[in-house]
PDB file of C-alpha atoms in Angstrom:
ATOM      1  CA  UNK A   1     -12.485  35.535   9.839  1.00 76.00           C
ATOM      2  CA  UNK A   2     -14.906  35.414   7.083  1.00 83.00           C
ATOM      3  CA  UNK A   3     -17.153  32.995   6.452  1.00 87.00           C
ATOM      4  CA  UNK A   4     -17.399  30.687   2.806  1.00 87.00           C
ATOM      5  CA  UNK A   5     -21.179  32.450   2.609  1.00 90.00           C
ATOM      6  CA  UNK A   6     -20.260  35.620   2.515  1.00 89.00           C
ATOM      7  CA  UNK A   7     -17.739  35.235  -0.357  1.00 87.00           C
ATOM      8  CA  UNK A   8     -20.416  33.207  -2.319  1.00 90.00           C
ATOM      9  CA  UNK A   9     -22.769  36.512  -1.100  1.00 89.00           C
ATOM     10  CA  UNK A  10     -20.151  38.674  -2.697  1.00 89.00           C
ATOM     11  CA  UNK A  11     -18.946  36.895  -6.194  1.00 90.00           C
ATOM     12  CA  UNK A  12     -22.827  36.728  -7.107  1.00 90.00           C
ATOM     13  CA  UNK A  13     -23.268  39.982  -7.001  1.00 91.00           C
ATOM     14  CA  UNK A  14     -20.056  41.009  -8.201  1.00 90.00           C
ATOM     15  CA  UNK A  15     -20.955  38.485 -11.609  1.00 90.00           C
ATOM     16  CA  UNK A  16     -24.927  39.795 -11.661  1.00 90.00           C
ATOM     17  CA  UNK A  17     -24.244  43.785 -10.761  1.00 91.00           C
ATOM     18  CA  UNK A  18     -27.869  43.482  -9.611  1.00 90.00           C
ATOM     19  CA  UNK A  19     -28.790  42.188  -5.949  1.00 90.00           C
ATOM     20  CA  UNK A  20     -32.238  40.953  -7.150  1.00 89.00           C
ATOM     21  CA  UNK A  21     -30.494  38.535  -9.763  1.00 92.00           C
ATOM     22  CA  UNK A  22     -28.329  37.923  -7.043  1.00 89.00           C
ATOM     23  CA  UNK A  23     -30.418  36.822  -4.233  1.00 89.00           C
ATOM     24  CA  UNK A  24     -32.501  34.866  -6.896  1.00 90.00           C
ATOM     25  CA  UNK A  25     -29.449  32.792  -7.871  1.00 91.00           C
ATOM     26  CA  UNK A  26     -28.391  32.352  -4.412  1.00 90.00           C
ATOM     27  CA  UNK A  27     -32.175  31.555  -3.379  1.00 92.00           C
ATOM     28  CA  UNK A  28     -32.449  34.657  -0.653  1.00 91.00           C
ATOM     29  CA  UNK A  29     -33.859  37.275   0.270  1.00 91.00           C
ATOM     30  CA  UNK A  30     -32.577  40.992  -1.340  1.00 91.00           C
ATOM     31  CA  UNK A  31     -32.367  42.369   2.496  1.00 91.00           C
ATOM     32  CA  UNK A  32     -30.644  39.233   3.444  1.00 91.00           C
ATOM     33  CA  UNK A  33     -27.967  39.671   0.551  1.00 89.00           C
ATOM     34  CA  UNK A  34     -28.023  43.176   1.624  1.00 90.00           C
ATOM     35  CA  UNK A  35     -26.737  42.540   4.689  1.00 92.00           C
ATOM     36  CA  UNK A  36     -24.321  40.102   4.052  1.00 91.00           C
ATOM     37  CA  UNK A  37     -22.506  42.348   1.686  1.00 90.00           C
ATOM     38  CA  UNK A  38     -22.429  45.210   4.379  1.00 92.00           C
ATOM     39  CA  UNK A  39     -21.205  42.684   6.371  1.00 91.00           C
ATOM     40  CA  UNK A  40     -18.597  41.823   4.455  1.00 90.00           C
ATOM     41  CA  UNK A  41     -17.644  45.386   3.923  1.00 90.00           C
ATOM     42  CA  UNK A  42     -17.356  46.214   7.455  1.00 91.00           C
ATOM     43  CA  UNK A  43     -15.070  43.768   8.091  1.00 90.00           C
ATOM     44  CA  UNK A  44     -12.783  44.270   5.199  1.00 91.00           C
ATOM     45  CA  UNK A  45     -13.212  48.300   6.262  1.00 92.00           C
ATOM     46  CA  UNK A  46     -13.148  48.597   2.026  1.00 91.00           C
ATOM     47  CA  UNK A  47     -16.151  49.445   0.233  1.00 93.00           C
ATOM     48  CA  UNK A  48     -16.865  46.592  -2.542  1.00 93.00           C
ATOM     49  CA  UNK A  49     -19.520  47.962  -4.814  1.00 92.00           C
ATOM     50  CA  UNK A  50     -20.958  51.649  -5.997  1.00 91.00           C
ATOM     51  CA  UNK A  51     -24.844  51.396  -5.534  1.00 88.00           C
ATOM     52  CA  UNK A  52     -27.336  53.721  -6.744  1.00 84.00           C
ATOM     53  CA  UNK A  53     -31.066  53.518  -7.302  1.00 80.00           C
ATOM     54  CA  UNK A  54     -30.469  52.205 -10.692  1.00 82.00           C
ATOM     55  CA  UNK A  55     -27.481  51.007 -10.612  1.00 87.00           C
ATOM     56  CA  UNK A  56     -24.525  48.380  -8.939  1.00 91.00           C
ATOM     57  CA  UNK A  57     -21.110  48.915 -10.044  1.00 92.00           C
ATOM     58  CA  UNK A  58     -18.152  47.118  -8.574  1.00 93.00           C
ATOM     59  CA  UNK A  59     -15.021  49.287  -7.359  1.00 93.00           C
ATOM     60  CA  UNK A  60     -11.334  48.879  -7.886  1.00 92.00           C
ATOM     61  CA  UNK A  61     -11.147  46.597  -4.667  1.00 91.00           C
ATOM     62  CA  UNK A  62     -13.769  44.653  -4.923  1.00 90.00           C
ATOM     63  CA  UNK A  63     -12.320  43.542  -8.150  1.00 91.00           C
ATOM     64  CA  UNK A  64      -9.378  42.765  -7.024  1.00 91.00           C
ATOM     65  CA  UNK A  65     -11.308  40.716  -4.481  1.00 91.00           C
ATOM     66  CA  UNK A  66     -13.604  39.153  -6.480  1.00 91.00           C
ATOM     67  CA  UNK A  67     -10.517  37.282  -8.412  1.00 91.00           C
ATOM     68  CA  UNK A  68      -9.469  36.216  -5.383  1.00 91.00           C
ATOM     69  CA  UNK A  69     -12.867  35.179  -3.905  1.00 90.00           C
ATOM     70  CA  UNK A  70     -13.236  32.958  -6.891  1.00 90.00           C
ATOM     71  CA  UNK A  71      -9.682  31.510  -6.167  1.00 90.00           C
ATOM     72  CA  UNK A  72     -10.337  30.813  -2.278  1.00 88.00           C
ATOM     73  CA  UNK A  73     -13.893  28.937  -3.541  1.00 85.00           C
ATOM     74  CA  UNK A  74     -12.374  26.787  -6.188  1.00 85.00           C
ATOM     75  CA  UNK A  75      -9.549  25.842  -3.923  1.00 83.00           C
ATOM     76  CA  UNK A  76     -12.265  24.894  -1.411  1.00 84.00           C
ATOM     77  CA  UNK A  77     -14.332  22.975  -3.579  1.00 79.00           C
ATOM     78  CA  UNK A  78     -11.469  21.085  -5.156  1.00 79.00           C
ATOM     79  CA  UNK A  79     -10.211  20.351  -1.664  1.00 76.00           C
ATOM     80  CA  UNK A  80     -13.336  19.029  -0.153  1.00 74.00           C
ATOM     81  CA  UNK A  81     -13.870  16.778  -3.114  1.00 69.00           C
ATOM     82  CA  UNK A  82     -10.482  15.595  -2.875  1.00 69.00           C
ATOM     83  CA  UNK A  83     -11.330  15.279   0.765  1.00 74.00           C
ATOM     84  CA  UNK A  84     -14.605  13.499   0.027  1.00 68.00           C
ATOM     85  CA  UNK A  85     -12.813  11.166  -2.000  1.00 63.00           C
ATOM     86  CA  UNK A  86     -10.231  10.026   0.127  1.00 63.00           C
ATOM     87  CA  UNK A  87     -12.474   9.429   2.964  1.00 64.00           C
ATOM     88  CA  UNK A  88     -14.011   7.076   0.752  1.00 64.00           C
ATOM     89  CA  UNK A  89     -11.104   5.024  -0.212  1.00 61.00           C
ATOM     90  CA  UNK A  90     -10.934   6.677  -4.285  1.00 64.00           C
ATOM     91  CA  UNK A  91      -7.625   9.151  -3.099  1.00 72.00           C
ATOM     92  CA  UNK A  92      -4.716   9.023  -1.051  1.00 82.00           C
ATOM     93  CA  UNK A  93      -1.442   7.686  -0.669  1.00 89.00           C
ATOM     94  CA  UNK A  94      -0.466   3.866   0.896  1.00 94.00           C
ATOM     95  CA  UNK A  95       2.722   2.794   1.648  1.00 96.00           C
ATOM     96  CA  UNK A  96       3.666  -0.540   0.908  1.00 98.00           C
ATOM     97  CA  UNK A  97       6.677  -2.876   2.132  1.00 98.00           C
ATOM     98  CA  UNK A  98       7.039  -6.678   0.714  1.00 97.00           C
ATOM     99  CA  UNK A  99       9.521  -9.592   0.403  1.00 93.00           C
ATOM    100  CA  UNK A 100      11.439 -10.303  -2.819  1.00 90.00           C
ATOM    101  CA  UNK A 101       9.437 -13.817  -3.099  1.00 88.00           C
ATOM    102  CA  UNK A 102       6.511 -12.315  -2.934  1.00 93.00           C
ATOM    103  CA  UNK A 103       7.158 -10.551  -6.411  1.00 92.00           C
ATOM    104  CA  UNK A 104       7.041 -14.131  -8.066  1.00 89.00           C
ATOM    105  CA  UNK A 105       3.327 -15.050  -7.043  1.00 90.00           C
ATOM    106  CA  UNK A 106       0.712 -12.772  -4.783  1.00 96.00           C
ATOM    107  CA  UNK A 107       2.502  -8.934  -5.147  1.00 96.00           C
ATOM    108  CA  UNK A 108       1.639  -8.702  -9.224  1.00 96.00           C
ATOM    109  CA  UNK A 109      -1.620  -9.520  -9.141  1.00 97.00           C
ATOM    110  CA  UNK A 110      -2.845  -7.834  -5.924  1.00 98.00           C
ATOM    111  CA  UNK A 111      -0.646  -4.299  -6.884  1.00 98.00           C
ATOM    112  CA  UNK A 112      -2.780  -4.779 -10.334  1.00 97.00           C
ATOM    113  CA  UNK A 113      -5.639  -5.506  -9.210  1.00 96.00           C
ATOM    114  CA  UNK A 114      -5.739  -2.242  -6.680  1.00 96.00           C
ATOM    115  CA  UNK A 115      -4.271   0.292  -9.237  1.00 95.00           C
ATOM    116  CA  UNK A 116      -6.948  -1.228 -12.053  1.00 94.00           C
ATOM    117  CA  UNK A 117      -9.722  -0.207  -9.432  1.00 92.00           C
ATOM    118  CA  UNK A 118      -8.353   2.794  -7.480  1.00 92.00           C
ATOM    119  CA  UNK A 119      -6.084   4.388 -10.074  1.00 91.00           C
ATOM    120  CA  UNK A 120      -6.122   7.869  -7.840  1.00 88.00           C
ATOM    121  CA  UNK A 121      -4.554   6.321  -4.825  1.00 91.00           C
ATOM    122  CA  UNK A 122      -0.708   6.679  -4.783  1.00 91.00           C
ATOM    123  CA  UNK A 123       1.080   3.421  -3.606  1.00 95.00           C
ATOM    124  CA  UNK A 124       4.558   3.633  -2.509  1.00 95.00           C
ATOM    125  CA  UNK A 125       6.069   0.485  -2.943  1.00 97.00           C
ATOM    126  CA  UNK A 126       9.146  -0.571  -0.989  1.00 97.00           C
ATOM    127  CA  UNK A 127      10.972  -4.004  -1.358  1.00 96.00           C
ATOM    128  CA  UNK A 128      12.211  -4.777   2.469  1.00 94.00           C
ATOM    129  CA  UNK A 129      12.733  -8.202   4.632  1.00 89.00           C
ATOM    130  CA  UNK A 130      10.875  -9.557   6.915  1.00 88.00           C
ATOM    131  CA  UNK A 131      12.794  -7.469   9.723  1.00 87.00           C
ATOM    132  CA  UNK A 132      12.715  -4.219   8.400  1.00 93.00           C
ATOM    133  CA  UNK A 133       9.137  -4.676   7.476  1.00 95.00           C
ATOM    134  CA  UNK A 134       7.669  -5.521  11.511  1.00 94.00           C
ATOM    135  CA  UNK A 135      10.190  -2.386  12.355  1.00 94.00           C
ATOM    136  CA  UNK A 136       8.903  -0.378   9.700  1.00 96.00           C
ATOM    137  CA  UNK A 137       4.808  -1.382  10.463  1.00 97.00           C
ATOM    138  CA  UNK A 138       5.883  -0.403  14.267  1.00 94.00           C
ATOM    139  CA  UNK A 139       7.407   2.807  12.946  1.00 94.00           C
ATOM    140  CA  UNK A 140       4.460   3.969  10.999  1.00 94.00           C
ATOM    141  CA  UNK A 141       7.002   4.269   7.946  1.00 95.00           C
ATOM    142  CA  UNK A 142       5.021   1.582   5.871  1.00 97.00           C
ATOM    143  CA  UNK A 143       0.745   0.816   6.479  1.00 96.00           C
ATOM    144  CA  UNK A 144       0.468  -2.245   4.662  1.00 98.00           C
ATOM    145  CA  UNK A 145       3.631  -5.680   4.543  1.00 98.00           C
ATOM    146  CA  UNK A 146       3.363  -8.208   2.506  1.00 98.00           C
ATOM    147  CA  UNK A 147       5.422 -10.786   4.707  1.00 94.00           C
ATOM    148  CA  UNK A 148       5.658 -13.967   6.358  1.00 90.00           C
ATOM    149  CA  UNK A 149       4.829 -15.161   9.852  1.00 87.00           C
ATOM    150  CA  UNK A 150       6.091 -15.309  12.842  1.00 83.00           C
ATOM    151  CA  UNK A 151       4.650 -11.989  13.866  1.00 88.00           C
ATOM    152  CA  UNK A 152       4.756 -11.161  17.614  1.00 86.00           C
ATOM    153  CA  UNK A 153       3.436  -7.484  17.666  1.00 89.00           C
ATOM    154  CA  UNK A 154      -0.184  -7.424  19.319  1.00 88.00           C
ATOM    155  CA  UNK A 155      -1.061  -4.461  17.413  1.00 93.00           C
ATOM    156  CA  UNK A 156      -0.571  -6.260  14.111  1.00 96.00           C
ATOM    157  CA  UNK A 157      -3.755  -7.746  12.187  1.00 96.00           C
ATOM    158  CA  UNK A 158      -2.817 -10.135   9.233  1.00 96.00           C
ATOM    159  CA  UNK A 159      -4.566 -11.909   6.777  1.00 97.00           C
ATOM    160  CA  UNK A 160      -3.375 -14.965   4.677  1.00 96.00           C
ATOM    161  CA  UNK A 161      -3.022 -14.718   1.067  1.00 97.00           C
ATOM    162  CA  UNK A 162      -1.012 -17.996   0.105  1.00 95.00           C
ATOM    163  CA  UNK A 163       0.419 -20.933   1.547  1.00 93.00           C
ATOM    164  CA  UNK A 164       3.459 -21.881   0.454  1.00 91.00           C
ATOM    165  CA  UNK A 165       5.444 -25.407   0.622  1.00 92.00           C
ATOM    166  CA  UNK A 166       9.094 -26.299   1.302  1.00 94.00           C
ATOM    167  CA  UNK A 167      10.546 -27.894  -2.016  1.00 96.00           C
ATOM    168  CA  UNK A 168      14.341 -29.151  -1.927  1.00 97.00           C
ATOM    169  CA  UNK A 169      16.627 -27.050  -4.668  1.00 97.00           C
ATOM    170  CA  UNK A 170      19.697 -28.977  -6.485  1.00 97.00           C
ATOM    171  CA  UNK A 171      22.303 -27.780  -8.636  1.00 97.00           C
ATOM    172  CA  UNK A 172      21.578 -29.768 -12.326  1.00 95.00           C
ATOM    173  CA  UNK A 173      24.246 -31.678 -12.042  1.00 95.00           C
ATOM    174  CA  UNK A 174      23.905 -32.852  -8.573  1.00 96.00           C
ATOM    175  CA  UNK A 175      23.005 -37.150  -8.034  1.00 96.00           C
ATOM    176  CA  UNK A 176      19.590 -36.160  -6.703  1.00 96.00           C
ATOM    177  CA  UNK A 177      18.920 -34.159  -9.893  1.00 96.00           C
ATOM    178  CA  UNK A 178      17.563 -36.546 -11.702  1.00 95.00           C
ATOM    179  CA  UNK A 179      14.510 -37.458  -9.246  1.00 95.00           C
ATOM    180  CA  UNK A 180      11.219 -35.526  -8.484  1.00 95.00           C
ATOM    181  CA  UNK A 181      10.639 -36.645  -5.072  1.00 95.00           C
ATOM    182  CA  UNK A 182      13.937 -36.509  -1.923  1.00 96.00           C
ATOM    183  CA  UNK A 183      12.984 -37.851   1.756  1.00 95.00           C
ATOM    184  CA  UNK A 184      14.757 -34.945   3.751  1.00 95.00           C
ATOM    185  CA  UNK A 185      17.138 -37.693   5.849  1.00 94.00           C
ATOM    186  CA  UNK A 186      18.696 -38.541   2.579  1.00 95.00           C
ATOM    187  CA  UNK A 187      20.283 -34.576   2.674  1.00 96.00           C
ATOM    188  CA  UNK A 188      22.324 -35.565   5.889  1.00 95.00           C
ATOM    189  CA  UNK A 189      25.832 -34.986   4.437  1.00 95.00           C
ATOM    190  CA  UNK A 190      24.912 -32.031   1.941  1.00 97.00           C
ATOM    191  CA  UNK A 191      26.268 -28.784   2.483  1.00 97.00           C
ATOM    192  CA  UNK A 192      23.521 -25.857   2.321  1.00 97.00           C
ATOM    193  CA  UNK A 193      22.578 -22.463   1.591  1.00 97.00           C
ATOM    194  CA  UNK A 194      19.614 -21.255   3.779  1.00 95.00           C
ATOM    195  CA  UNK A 195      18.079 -18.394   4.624  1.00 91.00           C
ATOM    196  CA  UNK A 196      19.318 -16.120   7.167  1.00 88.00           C
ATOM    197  CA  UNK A 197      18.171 -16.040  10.947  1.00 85.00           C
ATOM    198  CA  UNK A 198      17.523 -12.547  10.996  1.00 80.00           C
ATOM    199  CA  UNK A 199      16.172 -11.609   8.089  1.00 76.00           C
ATOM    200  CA  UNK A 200      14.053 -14.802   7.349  1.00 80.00           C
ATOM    201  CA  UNK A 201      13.827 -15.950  10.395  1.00 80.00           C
ATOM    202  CA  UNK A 202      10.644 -18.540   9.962  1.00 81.00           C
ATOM    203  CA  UNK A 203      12.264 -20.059   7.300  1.00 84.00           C
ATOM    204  CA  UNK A 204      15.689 -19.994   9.096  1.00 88.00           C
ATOM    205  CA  UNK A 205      14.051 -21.843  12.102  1.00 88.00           C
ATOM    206  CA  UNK A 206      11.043 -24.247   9.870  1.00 90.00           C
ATOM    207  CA  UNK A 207      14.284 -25.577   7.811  1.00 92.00           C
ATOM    208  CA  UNK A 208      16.316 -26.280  10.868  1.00 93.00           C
ATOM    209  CA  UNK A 209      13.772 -27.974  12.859  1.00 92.00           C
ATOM    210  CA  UNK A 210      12.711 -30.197  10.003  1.00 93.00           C
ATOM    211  CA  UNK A 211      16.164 -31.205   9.755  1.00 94.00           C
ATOM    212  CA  UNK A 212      16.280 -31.820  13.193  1.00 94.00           C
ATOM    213  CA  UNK A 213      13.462 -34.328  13.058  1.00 93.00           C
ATOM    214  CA  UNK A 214      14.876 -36.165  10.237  1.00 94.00           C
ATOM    215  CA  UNK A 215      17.885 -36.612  12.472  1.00 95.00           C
ATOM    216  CA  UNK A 216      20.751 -34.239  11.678  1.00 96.00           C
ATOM    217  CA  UNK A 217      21.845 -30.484  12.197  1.00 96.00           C
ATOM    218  CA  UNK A 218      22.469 -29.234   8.216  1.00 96.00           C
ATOM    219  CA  UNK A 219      26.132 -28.215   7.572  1.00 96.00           C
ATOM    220  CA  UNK A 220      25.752 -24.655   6.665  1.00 96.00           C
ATOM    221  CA  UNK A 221      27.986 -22.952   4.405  1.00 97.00           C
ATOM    222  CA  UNK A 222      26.293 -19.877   3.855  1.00 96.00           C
ATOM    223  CA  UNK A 223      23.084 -18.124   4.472  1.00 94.00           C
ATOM    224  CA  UNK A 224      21.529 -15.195   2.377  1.00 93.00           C
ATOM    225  CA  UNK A 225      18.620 -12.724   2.651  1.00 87.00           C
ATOM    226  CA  UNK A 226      16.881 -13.232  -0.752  1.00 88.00           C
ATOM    227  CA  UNK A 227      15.731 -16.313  -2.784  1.00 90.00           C
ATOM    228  CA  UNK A 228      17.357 -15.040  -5.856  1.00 90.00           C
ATOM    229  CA  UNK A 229      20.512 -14.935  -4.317  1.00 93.00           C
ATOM    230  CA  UNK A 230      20.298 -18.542  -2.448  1.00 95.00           C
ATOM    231  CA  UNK A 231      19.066 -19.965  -6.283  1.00 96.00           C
ATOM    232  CA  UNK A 232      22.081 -18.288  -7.776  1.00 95.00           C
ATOM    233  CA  UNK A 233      24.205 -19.962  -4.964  1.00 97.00           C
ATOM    234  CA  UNK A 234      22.820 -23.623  -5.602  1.00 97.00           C
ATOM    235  CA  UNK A 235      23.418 -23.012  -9.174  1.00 96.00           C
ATOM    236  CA  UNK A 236      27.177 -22.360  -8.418  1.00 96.00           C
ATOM    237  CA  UNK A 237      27.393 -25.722  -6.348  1.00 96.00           C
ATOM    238  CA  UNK A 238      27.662 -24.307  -3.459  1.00 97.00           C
ATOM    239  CA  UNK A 239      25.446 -26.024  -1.653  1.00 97.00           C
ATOM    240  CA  UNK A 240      21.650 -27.516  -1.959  1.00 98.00           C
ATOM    241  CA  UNK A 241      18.619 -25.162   0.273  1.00 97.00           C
ATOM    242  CA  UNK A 242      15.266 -25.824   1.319  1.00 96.00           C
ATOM    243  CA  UNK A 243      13.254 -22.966   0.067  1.00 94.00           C
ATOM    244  CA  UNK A 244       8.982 -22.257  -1.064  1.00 91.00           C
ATOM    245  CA  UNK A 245       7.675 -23.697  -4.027  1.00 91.00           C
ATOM    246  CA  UNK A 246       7.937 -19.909  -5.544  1.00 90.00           C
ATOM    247  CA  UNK A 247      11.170 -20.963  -6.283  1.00 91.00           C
ATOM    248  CA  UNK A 248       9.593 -22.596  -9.720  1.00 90.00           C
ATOM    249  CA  UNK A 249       8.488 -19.335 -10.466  1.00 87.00           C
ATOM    250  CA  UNK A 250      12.682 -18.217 -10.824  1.00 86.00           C
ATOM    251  CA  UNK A 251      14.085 -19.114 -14.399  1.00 83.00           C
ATOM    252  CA  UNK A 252      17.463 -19.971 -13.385  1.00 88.00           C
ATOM    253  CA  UNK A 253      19.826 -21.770 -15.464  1.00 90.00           C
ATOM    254  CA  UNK A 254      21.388 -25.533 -13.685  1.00 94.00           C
ATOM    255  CA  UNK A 255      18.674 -25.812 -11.164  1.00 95.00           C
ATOM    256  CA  UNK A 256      16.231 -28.110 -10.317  1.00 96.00           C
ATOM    257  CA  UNK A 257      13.781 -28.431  -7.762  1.00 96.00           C
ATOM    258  CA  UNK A 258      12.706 -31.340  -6.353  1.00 96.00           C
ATOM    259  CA  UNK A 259       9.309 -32.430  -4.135  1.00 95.00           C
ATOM    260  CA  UNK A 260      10.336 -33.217  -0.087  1.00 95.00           C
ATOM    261  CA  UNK A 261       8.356 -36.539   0.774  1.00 91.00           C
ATOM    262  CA  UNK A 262       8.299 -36.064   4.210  1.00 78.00           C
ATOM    263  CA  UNK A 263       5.542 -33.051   3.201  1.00 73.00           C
ATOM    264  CA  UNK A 264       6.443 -30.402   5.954  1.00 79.00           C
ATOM    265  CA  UNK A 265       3.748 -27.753   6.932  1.00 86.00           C
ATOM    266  CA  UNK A 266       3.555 -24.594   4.447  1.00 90.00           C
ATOM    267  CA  UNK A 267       3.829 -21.274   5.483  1.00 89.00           C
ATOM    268  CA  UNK A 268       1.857 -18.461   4.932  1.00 92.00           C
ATOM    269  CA  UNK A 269       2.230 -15.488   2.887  1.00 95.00           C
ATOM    270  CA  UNK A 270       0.025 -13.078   4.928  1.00 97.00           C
ATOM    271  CA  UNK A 271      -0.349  -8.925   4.950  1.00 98.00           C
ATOM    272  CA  UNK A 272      -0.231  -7.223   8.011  1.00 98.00           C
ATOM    273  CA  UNK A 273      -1.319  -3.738   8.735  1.00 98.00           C
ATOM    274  CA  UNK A 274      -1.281  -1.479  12.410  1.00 96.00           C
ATOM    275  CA  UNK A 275      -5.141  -2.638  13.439  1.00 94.00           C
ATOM    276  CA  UNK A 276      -5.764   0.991  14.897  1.00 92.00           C
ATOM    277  CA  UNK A 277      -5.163   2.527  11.356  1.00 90.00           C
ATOM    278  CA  UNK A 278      -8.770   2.938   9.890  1.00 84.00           C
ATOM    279  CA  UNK A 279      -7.327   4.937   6.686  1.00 88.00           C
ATOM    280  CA  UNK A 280      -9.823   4.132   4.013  1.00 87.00           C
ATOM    281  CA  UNK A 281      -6.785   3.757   1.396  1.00 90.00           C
ATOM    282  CA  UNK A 282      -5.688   1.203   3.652  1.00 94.00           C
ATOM    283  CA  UNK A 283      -8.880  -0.727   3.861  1.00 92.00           C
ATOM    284  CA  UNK A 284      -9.091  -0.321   0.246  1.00 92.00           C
ATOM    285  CA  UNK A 285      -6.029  -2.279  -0.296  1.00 96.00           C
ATOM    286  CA  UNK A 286      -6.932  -4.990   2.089  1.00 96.00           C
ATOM    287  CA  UNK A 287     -10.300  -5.398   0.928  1.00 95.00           C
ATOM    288  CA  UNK A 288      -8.479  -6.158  -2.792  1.00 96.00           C
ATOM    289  CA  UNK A 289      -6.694  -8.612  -1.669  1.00 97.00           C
ATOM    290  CA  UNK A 290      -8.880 -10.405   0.281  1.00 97.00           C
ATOM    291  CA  UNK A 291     -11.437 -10.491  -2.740  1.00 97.00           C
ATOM    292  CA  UNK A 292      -7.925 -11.468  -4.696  1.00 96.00           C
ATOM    293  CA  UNK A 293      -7.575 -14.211  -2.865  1.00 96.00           C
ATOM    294  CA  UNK A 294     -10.969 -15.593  -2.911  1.00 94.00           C
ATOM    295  CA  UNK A 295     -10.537 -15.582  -6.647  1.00 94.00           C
ATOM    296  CA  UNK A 296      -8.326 -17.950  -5.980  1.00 90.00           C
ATOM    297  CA  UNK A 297     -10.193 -20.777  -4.492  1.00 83.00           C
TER     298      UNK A 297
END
């Protein structure tokens, strides 16, 4: 194997055809650059340069080496400065999985935020539920979810970047249309269009349990996995749905959205990452946001 010096050794005295100039440049000693380019030669078994007394001259070889000495060094530098800089958090690549809602209020302004100060750092963006995302995180296929809670996996960190609170959602021509505020126990005979169990399953279980307590089991007529799709259902008539206040962020045509009274718990928007991934694009990322959402405040 030979070593980065010697090839440094060699293309200064290739470029100077003088081993004084040479040694001077590379701050060494002439028997010390001597030696190295014997060195050199031995191992390659080719002889790189004609000397004389008053002369250096490089030989058909060593030019052919020289070009690709000068390759193998400017590959090197060029990868340990892309090295360098992905250590530090400036490079790389971060995969990224988040919910659809999440498009209408935290995603935008965190993904912006990130590319506007680490524009060399390739993020792979991926829209995915709630399930696929914990699968996904567990997988190693994603480093970084935008999500909601409930998140069982121990080796899960997360960190909150908005809450976000239940509002009721009525086609425009329903009777509760034309109010702001509903108390949840007046929904008792409305059909609804919820989120499903398995893909969204905190909201699935928040909306059931607060109908629960106002003292009735909702009359589900049919669940979907995004809040675009649940929106466009309402709109149809075919049913009213509990669903986050990001919903006022949709422009859909006959909907309205209307305050709950009985003022149910948010949840939280959070980000989760593996906690034994110490990637510095990763940190990066997390760092933005949580300076994002300090903004915020």
């Amino acid at each position: 194997m030979i070593e980065n010096k010697l090839l440094v050794s060699f293309v200064a005295v290739a470029e100077e055809l003088h081993f004084g100039r040479a040694a001077a440049r590379l701050n060494l000693a002439q028997p010390a650059l001597s030696r190295q380019i014997m060195q050199l030669e031995d191992r390659l078994r080719v002889k790189l340069f004609e000397r004389t007394q008053r002369s250096v001259q490089i030989t058909e070889p060593g030019r052919v080496f020289l070009e690709r000495s000068r390759r193998i060094l400017s590959d090197l530098g060029r990868a340990t400065d892309e090295v360098v800089r992905i250590a530090g958090g400036q490079e790389g690549r971060l995969r990224v999985g988040f919910i659809h809602s999440s498009t209408f209020s935290v995603s935008p302004p965190i993904f912006r935020a990130f590319r506007r100060a680490y524009p060399k750092i390739e993020m792979e963006l991926s829209e995915m539920t709630i399930a696929d995302q914990l699968i996904a995180l567990e997988n190693d296929t994603i480093d970084v979810g935008i999500l909601r809670p409930p998140i069982a996996n121990a080796r899960l960190e997360t960190a909150v970047l908005r809450d976000e609170h239940f509002v009721l959602a009525v086609p425009g021509d329903h009777p509760l249309a034309a109010r702001d505020r509903v108390s949840l126990k007046e929904l008792y005979d409305e059909d609804f269009v919820l989120f499903s169990q398995h893909n969204s399953p905190l909201f699935s279980t928040r909306t059931l349990s607060m109908c629960d307590q106002a003292g009735f089991l909702p009359r589900i007529v049919q669940n979907a996995t995004q809040i675009h799709t649940i929106l466009g259902l309402v709109s149809a008539n075919m049913g009213i749905s509990i669903v986050p206040d990001v919903a006022r962020e949709v422009n859909m045509r006959n909907i309205r959205i209307l305050q709950i009274e009985d003022n149910p718990p948010p949840v939280h928007v959070v980000i989760a990452w593996r906690s034994n991934d110490g990637s510095a694009s990763l940190n990066s990322f997390v760092a933005t946001a949580r300076r994002w959402v300090e903004e915020q405040r």
